[in-house]
PDB file of C-alpha atoms in Angstrom:
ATOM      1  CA  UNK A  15     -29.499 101.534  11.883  1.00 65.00           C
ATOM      2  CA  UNK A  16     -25.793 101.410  10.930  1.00 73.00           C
ATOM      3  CA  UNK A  17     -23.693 103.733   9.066  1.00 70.00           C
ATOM      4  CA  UNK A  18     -23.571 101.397   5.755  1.00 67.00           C
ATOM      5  CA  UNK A  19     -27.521 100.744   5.588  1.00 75.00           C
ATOM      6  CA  UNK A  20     -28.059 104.482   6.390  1.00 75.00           C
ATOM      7  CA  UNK A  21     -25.430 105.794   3.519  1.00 74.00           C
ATOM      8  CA  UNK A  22     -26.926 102.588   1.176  1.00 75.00           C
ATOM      9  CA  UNK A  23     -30.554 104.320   2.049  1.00 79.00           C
ATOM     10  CA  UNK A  24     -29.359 107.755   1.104  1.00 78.00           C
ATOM     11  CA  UNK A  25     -27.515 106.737  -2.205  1.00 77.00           C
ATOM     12  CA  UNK A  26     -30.884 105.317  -3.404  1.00 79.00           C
ATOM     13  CA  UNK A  27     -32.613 108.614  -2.867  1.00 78.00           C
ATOM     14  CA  UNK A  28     -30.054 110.355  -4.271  1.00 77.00           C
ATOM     15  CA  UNK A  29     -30.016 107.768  -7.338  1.00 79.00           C
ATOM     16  CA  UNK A  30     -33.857 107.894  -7.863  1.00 80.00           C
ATOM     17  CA  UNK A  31     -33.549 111.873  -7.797  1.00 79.00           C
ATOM     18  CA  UNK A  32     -31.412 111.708 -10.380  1.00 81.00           C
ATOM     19  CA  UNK A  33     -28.131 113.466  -8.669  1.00 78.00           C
ATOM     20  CA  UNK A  34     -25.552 111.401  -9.800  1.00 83.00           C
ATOM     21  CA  UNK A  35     -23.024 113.779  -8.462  1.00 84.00           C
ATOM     22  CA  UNK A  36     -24.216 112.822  -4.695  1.00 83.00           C
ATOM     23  CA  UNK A  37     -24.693 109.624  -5.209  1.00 80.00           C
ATOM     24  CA  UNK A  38     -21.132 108.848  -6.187  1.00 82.00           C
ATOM     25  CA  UNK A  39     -19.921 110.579  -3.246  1.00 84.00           C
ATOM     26  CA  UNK A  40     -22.163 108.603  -0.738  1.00 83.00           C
ATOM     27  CA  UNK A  41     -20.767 105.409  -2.822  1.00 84.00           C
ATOM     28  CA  UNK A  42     -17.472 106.595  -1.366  1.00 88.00           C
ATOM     29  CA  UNK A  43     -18.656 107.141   1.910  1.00 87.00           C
ATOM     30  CA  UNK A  44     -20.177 103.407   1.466  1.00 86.00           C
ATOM     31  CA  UNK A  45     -16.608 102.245   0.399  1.00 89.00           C
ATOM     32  CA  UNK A  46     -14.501 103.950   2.865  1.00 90.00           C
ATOM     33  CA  UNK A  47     -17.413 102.833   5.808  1.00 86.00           C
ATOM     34  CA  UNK A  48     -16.471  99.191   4.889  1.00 88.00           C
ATOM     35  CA  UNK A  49     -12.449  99.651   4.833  1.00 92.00           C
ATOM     36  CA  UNK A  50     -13.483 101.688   8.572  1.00 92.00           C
ATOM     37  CA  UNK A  51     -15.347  98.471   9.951  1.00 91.00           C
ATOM     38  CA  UNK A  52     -12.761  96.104   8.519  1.00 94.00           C
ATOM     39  CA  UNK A  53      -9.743  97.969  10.354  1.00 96.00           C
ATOM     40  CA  UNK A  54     -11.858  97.605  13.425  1.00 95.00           C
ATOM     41  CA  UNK A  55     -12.351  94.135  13.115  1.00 96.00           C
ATOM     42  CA  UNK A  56      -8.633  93.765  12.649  1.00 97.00           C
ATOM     43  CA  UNK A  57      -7.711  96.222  15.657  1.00 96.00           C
ATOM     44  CA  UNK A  58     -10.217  94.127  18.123  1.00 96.00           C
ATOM     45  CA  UNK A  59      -8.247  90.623  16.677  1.00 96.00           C
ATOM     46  CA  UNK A  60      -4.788  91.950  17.556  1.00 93.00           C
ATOM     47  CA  UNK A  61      -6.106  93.756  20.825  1.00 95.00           C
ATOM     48  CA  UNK A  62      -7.542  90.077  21.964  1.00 94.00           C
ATOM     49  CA  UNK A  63      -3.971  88.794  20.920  1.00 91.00           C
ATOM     50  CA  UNK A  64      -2.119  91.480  23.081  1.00 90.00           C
ATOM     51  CA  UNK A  65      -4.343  90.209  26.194  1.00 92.00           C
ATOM     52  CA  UNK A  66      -3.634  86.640  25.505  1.00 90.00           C
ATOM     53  CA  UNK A  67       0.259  87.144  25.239  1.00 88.00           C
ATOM     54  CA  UNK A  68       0.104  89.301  28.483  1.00 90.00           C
ATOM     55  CA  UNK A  69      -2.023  86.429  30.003  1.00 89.00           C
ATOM     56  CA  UNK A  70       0.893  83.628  28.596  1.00 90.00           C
ATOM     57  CA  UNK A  71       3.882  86.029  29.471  1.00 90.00           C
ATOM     58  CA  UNK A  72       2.270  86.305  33.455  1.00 92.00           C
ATOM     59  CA  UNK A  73       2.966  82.640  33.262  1.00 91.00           C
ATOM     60  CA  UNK A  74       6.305  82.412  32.221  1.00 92.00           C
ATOM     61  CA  UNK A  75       9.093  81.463  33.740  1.00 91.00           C
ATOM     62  CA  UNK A  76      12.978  81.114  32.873  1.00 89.00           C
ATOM     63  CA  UNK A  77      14.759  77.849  33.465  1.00 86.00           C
ATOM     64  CA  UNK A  78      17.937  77.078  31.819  1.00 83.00           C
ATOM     65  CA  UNK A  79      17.715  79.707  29.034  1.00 86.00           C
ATOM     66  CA  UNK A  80      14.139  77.993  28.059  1.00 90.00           C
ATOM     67  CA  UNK A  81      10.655  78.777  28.801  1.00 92.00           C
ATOM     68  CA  UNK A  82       8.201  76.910  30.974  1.00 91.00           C
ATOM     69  CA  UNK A  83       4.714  77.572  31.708  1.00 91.00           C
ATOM     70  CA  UNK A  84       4.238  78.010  34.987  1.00 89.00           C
ATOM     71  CA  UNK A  85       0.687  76.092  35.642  1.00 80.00           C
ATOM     72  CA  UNK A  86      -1.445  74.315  38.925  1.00 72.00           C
ATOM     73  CA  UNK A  87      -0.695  70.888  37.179  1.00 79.00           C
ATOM     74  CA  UNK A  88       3.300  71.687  37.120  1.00 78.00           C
ATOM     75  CA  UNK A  89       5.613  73.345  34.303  1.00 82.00           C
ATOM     76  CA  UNK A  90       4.900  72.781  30.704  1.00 84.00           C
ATOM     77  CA  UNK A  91       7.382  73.355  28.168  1.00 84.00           C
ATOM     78  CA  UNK A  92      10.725  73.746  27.286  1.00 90.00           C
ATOM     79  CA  UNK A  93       9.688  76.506  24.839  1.00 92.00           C
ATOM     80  CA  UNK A  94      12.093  78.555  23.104  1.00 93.00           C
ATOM     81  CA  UNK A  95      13.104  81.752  24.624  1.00 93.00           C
ATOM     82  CA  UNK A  96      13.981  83.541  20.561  1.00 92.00           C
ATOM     83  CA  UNK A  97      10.749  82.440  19.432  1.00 94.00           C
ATOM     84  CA  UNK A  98       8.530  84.299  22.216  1.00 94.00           C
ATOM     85  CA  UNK A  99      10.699  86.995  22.800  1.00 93.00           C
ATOM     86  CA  UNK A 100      10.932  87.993  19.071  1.00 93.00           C
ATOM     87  CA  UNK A 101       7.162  87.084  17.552  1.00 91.00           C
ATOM     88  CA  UNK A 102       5.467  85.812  20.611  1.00 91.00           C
ATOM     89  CA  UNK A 103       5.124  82.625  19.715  1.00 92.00           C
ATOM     90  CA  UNK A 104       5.403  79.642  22.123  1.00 93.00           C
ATOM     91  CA  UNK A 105       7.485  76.957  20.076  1.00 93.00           C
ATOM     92  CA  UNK A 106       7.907  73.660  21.839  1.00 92.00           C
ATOM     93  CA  UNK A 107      11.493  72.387  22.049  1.00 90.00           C
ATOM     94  CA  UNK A 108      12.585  68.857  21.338  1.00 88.00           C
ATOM     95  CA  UNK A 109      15.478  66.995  22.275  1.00 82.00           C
ATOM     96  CA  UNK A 110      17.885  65.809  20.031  1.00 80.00           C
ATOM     97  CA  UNK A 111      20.279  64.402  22.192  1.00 75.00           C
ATOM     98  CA  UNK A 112      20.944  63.411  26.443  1.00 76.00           C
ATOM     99  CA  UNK A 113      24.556  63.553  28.100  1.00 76.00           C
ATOM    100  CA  UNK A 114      23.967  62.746  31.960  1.00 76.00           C
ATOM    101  CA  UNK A 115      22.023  65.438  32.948  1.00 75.00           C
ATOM    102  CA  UNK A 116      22.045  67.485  30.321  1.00 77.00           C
ATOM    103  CA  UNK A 117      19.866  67.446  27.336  1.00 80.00           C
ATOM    104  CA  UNK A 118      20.300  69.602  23.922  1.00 83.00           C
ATOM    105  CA  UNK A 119      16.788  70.490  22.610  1.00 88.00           C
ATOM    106  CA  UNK A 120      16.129  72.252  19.307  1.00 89.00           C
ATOM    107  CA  UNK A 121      13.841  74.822  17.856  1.00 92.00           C
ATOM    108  CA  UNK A 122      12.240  73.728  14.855  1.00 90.00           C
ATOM    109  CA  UNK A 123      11.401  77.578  14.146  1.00 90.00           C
ATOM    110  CA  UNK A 124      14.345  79.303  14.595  1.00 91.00           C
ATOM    111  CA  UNK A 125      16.623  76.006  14.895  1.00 86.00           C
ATOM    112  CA  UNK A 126      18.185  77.181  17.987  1.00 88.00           C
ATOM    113  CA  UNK A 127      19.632  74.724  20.205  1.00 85.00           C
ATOM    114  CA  UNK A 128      19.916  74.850  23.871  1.00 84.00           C
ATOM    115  CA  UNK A 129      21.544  72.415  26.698  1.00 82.00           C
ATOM    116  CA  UNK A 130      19.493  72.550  29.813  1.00 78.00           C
ATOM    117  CA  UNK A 131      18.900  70.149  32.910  1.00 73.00           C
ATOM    118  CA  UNK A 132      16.960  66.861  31.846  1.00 58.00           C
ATOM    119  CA  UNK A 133      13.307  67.366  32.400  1.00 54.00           C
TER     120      UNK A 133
END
């Protein structure tokens, strides 16, 4: 039996026995239950985000001041550097323009722009 259907069992007694006093008090120990659970929920989400961006980060690596994901098929990315190291957040760059062997590729996040080799 969990907390809430235990406290929701006990207000009733108290509410047929006529203490109103208790029973407003195991109301609050219904309500604060609830807000209890819900921060737990919300822990366990950003705990499962934590291991993802550790999993991601493993993979990582640094290649012209960009981010590639280091993978058995070969690197994926560019990804910008600001984006992940400031939110976590893998933002794929695009190229706006090619000189030789250079390209420029842009954020369209943070709208940084980066040269790196052609990939």
């Amino acid at each position: 039996m969990s907390l809430y259907s235990f406290s929701k069992d006990v207000a009733k007694v108290a509410k047929e026995a006529g203490n109103i006093n208790l029973y407003s008090q195991i109301l609050e120990i219904q309500e604060k239950a609830l807000e209890l659970q819900n921060e737990n929920a919300e822990l366990k989400k950003q705990i499962e985000e934590l291991k993802d961006n550790s999993d991601i980060a493993k993979q990582l690596i640094t290649q012209d001041n960009v981010y590639y994901l280091e993978n058995v098929e070969g690197n994926d990315g560019p990804f910008c550097t600001g984006c992940w190291d400031n939110s976590s957040k893998l933002i794929r760059l695009h190229v706006n323009e090619r000189d030789n062997a250079r390209s420029l590729t842009n954020c369209t996040k943070c709208e940084k722009s980066v040269w790196s080799d052609l990939y």
